PDB file of C-alpha atoms and ligand atoms in Angstrom:
ATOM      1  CA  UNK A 286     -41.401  21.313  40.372  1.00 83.00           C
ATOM      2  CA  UNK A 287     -43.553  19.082  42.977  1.00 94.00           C
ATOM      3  CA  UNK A 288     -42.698  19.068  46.717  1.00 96.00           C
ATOM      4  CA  UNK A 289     -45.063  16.357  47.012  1.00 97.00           C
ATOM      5  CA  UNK A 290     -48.000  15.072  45.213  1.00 97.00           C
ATOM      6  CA  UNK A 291     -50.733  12.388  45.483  1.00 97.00           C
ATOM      7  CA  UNK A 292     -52.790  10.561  43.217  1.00 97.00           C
ATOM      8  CA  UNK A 293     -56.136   8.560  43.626  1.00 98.00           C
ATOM      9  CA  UNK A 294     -55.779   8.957  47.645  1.00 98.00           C
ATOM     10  CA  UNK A 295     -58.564   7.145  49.367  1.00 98.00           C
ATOM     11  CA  UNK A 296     -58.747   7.241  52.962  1.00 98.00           C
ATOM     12  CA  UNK A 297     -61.402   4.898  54.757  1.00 98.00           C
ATOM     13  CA  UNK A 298     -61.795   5.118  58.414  1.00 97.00           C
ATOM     14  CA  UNK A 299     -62.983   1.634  59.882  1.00 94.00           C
ATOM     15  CA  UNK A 300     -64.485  -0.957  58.327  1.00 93.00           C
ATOM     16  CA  UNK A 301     -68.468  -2.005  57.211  1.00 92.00           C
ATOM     17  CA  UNK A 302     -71.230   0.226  58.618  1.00 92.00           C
ATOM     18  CA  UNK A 303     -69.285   2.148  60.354  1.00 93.00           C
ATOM     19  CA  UNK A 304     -66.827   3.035  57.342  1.00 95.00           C
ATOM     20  CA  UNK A 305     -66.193   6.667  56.642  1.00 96.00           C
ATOM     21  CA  UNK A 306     -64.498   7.590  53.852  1.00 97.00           C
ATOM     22  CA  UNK A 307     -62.514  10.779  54.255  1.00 98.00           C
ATOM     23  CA  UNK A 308     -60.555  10.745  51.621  1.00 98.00           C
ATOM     24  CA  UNK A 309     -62.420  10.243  47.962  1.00 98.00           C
ATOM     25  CA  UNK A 310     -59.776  10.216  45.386  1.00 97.00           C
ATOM     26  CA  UNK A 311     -57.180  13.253  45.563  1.00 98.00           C
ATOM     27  CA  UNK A 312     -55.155  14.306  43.063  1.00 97.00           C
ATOM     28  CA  UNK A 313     -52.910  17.088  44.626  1.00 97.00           C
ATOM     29  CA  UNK A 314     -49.272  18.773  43.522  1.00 96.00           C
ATOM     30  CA  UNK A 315     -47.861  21.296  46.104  1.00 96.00           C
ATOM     31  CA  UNK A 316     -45.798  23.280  44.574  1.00 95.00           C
ATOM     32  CA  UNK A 317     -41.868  23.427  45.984  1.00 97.00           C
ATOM     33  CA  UNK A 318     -41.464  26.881  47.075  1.00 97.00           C
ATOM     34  CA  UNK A 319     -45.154  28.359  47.839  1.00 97.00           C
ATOM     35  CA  UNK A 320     -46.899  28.257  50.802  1.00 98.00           C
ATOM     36  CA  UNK A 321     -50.200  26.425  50.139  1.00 98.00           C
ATOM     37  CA  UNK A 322     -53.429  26.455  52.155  1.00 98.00           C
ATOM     38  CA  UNK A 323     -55.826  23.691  52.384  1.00 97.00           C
ATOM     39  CA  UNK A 324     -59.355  24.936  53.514  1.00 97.00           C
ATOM     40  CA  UNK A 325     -62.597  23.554  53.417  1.00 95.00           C
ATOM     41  CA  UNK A 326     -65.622  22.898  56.128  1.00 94.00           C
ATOM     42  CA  UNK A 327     -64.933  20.664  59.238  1.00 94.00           C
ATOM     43  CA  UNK A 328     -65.169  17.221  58.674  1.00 96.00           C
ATOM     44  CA  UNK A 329     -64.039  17.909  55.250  1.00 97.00           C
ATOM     45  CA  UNK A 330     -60.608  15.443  55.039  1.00 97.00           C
ATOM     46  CA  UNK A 331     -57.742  18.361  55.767  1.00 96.00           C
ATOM     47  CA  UNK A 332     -55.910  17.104  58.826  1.00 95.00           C
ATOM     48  CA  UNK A 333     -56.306  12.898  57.212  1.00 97.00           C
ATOM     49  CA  UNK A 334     -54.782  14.427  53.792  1.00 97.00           C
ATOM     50  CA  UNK A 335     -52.140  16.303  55.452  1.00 96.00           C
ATOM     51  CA  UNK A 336     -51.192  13.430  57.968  1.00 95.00           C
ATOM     52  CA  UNK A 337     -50.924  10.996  55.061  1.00 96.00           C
ATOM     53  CA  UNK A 338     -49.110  13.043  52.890  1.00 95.00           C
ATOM     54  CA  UNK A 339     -46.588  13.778  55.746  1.00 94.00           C
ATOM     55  CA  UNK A 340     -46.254   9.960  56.270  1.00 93.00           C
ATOM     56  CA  UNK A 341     -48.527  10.018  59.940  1.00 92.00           C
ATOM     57  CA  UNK A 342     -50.514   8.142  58.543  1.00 92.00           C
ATOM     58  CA  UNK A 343     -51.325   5.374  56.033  1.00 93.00           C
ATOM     59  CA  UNK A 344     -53.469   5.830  52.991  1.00 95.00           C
ATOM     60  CA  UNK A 345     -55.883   2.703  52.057  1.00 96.00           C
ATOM     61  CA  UNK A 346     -55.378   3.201  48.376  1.00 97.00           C
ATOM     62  CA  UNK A 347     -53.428   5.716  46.348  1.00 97.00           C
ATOM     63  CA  UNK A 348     -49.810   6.999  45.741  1.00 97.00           C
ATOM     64  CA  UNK A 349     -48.042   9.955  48.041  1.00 97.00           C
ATOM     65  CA  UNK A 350     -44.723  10.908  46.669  1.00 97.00           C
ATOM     66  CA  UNK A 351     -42.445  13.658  48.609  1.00 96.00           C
ATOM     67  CA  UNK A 352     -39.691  15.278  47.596  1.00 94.00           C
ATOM     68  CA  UNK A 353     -38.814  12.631  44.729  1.00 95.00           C
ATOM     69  CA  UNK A 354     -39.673   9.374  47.360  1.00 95.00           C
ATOM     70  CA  UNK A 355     -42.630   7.275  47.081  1.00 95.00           C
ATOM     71  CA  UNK A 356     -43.633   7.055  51.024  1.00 94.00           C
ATOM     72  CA  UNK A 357     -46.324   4.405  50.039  1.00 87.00           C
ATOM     73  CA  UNK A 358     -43.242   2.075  49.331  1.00 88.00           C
ATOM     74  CA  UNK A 359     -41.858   3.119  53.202  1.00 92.00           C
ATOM     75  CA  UNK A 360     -41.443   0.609  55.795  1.00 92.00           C
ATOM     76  CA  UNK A 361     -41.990   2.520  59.086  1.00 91.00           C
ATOM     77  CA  UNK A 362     -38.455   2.663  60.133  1.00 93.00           C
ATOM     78  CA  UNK A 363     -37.883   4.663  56.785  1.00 93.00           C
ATOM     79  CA  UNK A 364     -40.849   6.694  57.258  1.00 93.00           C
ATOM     80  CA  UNK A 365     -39.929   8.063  60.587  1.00 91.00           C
ATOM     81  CA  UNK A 366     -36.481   9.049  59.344  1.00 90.00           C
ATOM     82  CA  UNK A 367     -38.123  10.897  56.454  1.00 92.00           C
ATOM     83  CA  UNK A 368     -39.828  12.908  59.263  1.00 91.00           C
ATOM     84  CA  UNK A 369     -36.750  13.955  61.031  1.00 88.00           C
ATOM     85  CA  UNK A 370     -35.296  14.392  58.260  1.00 88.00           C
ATOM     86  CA  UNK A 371     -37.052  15.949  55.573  1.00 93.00           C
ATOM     87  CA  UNK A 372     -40.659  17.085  57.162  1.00 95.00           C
ATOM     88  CA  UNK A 373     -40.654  19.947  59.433  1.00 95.00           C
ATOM     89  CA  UNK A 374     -44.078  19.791  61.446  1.00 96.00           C
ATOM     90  CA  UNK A 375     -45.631  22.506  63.167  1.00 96.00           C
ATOM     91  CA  UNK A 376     -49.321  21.834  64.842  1.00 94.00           C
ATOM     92  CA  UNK A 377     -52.050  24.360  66.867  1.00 94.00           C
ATOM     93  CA  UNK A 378     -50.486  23.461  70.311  1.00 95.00           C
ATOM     94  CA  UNK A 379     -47.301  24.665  70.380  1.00 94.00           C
ATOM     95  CA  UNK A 380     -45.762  21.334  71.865  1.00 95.00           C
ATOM     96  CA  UNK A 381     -43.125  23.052  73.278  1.00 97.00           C
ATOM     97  CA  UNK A 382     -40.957  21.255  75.984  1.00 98.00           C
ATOM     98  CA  UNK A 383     -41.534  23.171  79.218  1.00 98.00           C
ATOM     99  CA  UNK A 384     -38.130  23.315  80.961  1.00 98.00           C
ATOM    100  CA  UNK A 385     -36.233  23.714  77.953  1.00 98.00           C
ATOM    101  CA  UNK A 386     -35.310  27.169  76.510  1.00 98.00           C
ATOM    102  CA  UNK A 387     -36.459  28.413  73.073  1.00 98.00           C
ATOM    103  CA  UNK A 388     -33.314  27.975  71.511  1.00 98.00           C
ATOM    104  CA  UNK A 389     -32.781  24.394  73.180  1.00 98.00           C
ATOM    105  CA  UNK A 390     -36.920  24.048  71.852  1.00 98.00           C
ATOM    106  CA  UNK A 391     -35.538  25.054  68.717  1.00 98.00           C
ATOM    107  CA  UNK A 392     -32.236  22.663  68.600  1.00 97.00           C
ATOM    108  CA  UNK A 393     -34.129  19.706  69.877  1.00 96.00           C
ATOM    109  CA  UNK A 394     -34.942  17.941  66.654  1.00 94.00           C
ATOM    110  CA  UNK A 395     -31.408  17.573  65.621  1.00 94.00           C
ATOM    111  CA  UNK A 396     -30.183  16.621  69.371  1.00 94.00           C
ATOM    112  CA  UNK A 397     -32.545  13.757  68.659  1.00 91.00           C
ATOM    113  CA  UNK A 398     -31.578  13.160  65.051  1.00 88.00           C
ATOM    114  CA  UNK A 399     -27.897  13.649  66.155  1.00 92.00           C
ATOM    115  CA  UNK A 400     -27.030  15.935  63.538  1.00 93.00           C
ATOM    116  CA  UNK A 401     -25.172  19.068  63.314  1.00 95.00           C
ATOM    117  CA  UNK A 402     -26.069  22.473  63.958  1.00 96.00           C
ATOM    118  CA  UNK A 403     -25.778  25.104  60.440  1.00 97.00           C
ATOM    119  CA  UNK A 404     -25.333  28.067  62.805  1.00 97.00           C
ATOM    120  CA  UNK A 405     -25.587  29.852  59.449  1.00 97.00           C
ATOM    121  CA  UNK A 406     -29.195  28.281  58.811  1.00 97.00           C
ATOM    122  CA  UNK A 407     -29.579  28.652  62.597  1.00 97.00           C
ATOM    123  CA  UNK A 408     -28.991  32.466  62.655  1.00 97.00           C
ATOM    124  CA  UNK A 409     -31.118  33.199  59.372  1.00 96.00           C
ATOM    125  CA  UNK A 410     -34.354  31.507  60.479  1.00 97.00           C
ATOM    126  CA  UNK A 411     -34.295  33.241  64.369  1.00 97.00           C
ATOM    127  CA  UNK A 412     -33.586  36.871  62.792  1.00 95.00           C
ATOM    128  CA  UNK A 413     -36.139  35.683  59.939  1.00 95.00           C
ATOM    129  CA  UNK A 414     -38.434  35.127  62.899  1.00 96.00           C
ATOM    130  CA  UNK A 415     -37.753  37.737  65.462  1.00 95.00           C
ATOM    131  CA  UNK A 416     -36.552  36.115  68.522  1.00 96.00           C
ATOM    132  CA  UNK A 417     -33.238  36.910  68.598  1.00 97.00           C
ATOM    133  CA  UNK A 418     -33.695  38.262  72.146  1.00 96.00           C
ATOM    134  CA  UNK A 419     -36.365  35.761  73.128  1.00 97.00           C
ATOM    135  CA  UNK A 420     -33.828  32.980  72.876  1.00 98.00           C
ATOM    136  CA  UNK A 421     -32.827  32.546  76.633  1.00 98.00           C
ATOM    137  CA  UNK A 422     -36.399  32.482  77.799  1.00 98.00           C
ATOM    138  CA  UNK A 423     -38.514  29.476  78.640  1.00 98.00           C
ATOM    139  CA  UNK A 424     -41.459  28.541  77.471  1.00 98.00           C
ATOM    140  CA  UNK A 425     -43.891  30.046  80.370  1.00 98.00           C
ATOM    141  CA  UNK A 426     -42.196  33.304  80.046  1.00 98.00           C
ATOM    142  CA  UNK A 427     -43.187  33.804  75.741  1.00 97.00           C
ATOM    143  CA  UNK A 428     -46.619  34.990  74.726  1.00 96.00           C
ATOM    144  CA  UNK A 429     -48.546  32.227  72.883  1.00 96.00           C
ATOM    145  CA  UNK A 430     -47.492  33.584  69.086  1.00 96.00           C
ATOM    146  CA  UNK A 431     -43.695  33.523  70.598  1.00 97.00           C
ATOM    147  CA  UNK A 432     -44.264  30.335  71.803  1.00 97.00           C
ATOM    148  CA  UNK A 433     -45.700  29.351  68.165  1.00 97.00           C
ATOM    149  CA  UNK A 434     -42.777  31.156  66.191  1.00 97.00           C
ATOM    150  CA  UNK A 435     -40.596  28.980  68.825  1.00 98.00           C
ATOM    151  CA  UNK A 436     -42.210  25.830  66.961  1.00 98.00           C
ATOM    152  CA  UNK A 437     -42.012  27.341  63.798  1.00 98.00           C
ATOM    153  CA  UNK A 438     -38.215  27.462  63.689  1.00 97.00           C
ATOM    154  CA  UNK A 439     -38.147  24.218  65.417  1.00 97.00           C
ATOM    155  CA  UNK A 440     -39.982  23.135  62.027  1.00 97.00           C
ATOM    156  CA  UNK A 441     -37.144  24.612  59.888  1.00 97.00           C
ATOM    157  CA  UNK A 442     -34.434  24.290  61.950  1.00 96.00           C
ATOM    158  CA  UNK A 443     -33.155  20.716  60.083  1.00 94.00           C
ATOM    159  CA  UNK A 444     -34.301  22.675  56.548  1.00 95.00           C
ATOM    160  CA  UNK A 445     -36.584  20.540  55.529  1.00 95.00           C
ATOM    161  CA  UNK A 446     -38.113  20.130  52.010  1.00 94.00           C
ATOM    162  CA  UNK A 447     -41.711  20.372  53.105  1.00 97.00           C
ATOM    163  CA  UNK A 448     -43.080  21.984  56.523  1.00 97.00           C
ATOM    164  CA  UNK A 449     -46.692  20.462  57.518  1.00 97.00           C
ATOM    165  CA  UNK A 450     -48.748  23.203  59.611  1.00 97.00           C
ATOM    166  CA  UNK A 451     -51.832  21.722  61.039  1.00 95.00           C
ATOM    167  CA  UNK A 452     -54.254  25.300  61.954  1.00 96.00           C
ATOM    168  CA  UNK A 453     -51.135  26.890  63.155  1.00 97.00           C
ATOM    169  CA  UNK A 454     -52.819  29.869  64.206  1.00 97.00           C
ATOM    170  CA  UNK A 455     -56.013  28.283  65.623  1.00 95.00           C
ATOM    171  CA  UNK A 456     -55.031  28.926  69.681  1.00 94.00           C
ATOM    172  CA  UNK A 457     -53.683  32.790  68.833  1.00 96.00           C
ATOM    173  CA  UNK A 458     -55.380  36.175  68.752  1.00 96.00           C
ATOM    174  CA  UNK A 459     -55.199  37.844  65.662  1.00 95.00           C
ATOM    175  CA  UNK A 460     -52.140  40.056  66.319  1.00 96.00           C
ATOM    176  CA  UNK A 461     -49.808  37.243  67.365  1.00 96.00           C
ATOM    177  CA  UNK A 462     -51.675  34.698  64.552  1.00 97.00           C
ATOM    178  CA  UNK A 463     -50.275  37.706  61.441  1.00 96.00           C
ATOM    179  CA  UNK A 464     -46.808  37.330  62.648  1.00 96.00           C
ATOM    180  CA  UNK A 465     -46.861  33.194  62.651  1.00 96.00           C
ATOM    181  CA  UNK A 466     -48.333  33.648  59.420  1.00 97.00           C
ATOM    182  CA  UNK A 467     -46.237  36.398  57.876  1.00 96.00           C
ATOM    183  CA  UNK A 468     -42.690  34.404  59.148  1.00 96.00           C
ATOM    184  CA  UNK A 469     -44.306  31.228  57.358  1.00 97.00           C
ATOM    185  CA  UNK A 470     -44.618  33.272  54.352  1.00 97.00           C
ATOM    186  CA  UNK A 471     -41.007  34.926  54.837  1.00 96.00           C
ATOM    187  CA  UNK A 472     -39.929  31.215  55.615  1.00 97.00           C
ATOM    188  CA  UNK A 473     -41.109  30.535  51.846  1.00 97.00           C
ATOM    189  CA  UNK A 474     -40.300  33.968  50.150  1.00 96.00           C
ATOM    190  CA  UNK A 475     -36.952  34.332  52.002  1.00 96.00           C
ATOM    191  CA  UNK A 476     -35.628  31.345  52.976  1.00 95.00           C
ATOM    192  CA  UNK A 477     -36.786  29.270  50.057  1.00 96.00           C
ATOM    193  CA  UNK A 478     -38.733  26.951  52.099  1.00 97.00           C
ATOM    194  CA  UNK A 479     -42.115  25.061  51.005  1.00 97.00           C
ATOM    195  CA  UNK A 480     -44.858  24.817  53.495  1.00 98.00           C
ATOM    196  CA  UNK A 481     -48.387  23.479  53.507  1.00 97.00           C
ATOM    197  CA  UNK A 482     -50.288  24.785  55.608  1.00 97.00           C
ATOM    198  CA  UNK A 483     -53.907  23.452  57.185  1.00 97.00           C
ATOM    199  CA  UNK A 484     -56.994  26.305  58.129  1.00 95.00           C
ATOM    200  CA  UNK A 485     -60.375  27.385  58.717  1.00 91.00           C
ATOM    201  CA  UNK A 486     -59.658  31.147  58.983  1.00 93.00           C
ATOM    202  CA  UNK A 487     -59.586  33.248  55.384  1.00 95.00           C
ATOM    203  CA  UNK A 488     -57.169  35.342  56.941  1.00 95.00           C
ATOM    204  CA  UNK A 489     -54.415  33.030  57.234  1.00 96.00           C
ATOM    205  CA  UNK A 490     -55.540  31.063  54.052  1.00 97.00           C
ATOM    206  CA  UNK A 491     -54.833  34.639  52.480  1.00 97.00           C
ATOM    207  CA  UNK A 492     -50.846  34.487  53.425  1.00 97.00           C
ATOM    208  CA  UNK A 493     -50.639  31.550  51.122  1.00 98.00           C
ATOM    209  CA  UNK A 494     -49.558  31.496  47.455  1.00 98.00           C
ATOM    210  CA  UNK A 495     -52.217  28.964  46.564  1.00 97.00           C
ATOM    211  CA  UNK A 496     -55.427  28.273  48.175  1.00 98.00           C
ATOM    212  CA  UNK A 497     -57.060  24.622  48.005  1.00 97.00           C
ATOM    213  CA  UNK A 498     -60.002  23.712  48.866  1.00 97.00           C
ATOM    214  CA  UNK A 499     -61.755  19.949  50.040  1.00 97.00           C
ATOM    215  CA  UNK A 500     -65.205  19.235  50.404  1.00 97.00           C
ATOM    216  CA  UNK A 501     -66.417  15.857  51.152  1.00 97.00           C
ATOM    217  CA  UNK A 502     -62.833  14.363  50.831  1.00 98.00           C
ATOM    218  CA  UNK A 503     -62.976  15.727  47.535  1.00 98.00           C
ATOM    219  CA  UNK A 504     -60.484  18.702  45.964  1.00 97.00           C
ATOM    220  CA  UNK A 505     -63.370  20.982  44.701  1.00 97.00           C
ATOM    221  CA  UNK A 506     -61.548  24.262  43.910  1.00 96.00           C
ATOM    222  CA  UNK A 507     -58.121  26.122  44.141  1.00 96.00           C
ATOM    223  CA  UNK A 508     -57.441  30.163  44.147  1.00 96.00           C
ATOM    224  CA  UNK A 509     -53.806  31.314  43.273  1.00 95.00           C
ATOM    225  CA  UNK A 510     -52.723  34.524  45.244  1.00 95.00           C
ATOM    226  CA  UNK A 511     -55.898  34.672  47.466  1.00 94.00           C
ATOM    227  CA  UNK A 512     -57.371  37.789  49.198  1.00 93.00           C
ATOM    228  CA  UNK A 513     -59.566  37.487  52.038  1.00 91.00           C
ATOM    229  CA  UNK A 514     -62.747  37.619  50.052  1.00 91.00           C
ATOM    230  CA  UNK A 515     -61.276  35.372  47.800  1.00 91.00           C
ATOM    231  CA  UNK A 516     -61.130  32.296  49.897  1.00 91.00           C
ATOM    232  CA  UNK A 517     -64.447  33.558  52.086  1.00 84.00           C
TER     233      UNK A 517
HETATM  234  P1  LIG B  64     -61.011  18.032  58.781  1.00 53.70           P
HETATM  235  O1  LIG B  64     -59.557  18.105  59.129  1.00 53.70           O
HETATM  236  O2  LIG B  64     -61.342  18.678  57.481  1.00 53.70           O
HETATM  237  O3  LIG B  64     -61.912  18.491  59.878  1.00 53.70           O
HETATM  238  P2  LIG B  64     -60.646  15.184  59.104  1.00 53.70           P
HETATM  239  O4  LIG B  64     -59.603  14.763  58.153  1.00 53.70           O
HETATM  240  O5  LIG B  64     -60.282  15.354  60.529  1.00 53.70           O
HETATM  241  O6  LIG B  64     -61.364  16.487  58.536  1.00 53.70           O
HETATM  242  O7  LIG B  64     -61.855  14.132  59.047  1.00 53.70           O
HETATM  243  C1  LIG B  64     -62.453  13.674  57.831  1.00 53.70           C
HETATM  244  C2  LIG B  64     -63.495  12.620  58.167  1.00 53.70           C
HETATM  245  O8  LIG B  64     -62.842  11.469  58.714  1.00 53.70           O
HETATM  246  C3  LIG B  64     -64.511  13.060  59.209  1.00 53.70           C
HETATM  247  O9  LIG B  64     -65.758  12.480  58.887  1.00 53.70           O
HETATM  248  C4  LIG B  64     -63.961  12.485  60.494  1.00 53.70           C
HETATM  249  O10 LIG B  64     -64.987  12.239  61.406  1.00 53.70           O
HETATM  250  C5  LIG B  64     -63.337  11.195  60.015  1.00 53.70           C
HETATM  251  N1  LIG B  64     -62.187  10.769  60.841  1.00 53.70           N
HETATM  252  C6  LIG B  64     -61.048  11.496  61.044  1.00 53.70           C
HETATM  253  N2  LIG B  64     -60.198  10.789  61.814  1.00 53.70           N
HETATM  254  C7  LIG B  64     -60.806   9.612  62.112  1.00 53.70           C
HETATM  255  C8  LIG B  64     -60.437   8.461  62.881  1.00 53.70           C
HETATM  256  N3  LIG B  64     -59.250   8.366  63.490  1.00 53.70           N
HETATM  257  N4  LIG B  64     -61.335   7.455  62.955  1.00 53.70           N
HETATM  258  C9  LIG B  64     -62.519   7.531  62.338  1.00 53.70           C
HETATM  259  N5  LIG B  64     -62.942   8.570  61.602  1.00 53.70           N
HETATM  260  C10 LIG B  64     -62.085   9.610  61.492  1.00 53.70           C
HETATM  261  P1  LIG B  65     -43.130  42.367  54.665  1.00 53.70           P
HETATM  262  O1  LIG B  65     -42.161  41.254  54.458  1.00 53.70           O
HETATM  263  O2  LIG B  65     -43.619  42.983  53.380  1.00 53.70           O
HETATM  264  O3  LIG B  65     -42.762  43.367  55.723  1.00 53.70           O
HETATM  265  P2  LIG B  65     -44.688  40.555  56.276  1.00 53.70           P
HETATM  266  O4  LIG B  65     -43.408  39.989  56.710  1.00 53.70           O
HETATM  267  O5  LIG B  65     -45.666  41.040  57.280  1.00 53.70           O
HETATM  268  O6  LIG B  65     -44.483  41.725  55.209  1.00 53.70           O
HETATM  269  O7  LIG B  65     -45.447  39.489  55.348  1.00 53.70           O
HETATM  270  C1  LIG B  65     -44.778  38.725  54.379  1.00 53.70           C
HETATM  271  C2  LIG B  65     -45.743  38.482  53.232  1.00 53.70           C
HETATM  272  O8  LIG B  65     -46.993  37.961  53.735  1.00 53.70           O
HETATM  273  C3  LIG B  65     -46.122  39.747  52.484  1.00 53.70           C
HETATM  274  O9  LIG B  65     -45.215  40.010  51.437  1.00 53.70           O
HETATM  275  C4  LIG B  65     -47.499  39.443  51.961  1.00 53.70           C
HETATM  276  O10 LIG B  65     -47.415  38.745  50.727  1.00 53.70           O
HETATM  277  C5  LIG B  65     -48.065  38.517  53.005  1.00 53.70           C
HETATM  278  N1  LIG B  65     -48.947  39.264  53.926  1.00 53.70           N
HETATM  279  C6  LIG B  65     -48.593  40.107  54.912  1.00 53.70           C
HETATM  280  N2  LIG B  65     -49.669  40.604  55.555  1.00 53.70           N
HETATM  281  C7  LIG B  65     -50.742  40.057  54.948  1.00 53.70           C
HETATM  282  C8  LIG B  65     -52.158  40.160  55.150  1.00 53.70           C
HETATM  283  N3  LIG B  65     -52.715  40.924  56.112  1.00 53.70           N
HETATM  284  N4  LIG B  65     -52.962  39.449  54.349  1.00 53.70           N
HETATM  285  C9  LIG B  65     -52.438  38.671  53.395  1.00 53.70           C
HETATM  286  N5  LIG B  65     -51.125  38.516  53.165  1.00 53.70           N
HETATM  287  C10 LIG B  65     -50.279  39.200  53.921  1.00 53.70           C
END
């Protein structure tokens, strides 16, 4: 089954001369349950397809459905409670608040959507992502991929159906960028999660269960179970 799909997505920045066209007709299903990557050169349409298909931003023609709803058909007012609700985002600044804690960090989403804590759920994604003992500690005082796995279970801590990762791994050293990616993948494999995930860097793309890849605002090509030299 789909987590979300598009069809015919066009994307035109401005208008006349000056229009650019960043999306050219996308036909896209991302799979419920995989972690898929979306490479392809700069320039290329990853971060507009990603922010329309996580309801950031408007298409200019097309059809975006996620998780069963047609977001085209959204008011805004709907749209932003899809994206407490349903979309888990996680982006290459962390975005973390500074005075707050990780675990407050990590609660924050459903303070603001006033719903309850599944300690359960709660318990399974911090051991899932190994901060158990980092909970207590501000931001200032976590490395940057702490800080990053901070925003990650942020992302899953309302279980979404669909986590959006913009180059989640494009402000960390290598070290700290394989454990982001291996939790996303563990957030997938073991807690049945779907994520999509945006990058530049073959290594990351090569955590995913699907790679795809844009050129021109164009889907040119797709690899299933990618290796490094795969998606080089
Ligand atoms: P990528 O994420 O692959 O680098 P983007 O989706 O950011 O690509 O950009 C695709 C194209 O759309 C590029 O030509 C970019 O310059 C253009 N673009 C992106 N955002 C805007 C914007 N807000 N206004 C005008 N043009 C934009
Ligand atoms: P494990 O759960 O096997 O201890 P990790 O938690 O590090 O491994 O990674 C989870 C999954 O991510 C692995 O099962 C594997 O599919 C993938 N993975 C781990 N390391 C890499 C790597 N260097 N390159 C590509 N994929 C990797």
């Amino acid at each position: 089954a789909q987590i979300a799909s598009a069809r015919g997505l066009v994307k035109i920045y401005g208008k006349g001369e000056a229009a650019v066209r960043a999306l050219d007709g996308v036909d896209v299903d991302l799979a419920r349950g995989e972690l898929t990557a979306i490479m392809g050169p700069s320039g290329s349409g990853k971060s507009t397809l990603m922010h329309c298909m996580a309801g950031l931003d408007t298409a200019t023609a097309g059809s975006i459905v996620v998780d069963g709803l047609d977001i085209g058909r959204m008011n805004q007012r709907k749209l932003t409670s899809l994206r407490r609700t349903r979309i888990g985002f996680v982006f290459q600044a962390f975005n973390l608040i500074p005075t707050l804690t990780a675990e407050e960090n990590i609660t924050l989403p459903l303070d603001i959507a006033r719903a309850p804590l599944d300690r359960e759920w709660f318990d399974a994604v911090v051991d899932a992502v190994g901060l158990r003992d980092r909970l207590d500690h501000r931001p200032s005082e976590l490395s940057g991929g702490q800080q990053q796995r901070v925003a990650c279970a942020r992302a899953l801590v309302s279980r979404p159906s669909v986590i959006f990762a913009d180059e989640p791994t494009g402000n960390l050293d290598s070290r700290s960028a394989a454990e982001v990616l291996s939790f996303l993948r563990r957030s997938v494999d073991e807690l049945g999660q779907s994520v999509v995930m945006v990058t530049h860097d073959p290594t990351a793309a090569s955590y995913a269960h699907r790679v795809l890849f844009l050129a021109d605002g164009r889907l040119v090509g797709e690899v299933q179970d990618p290796t490094r030299e795969t998606v080089l």
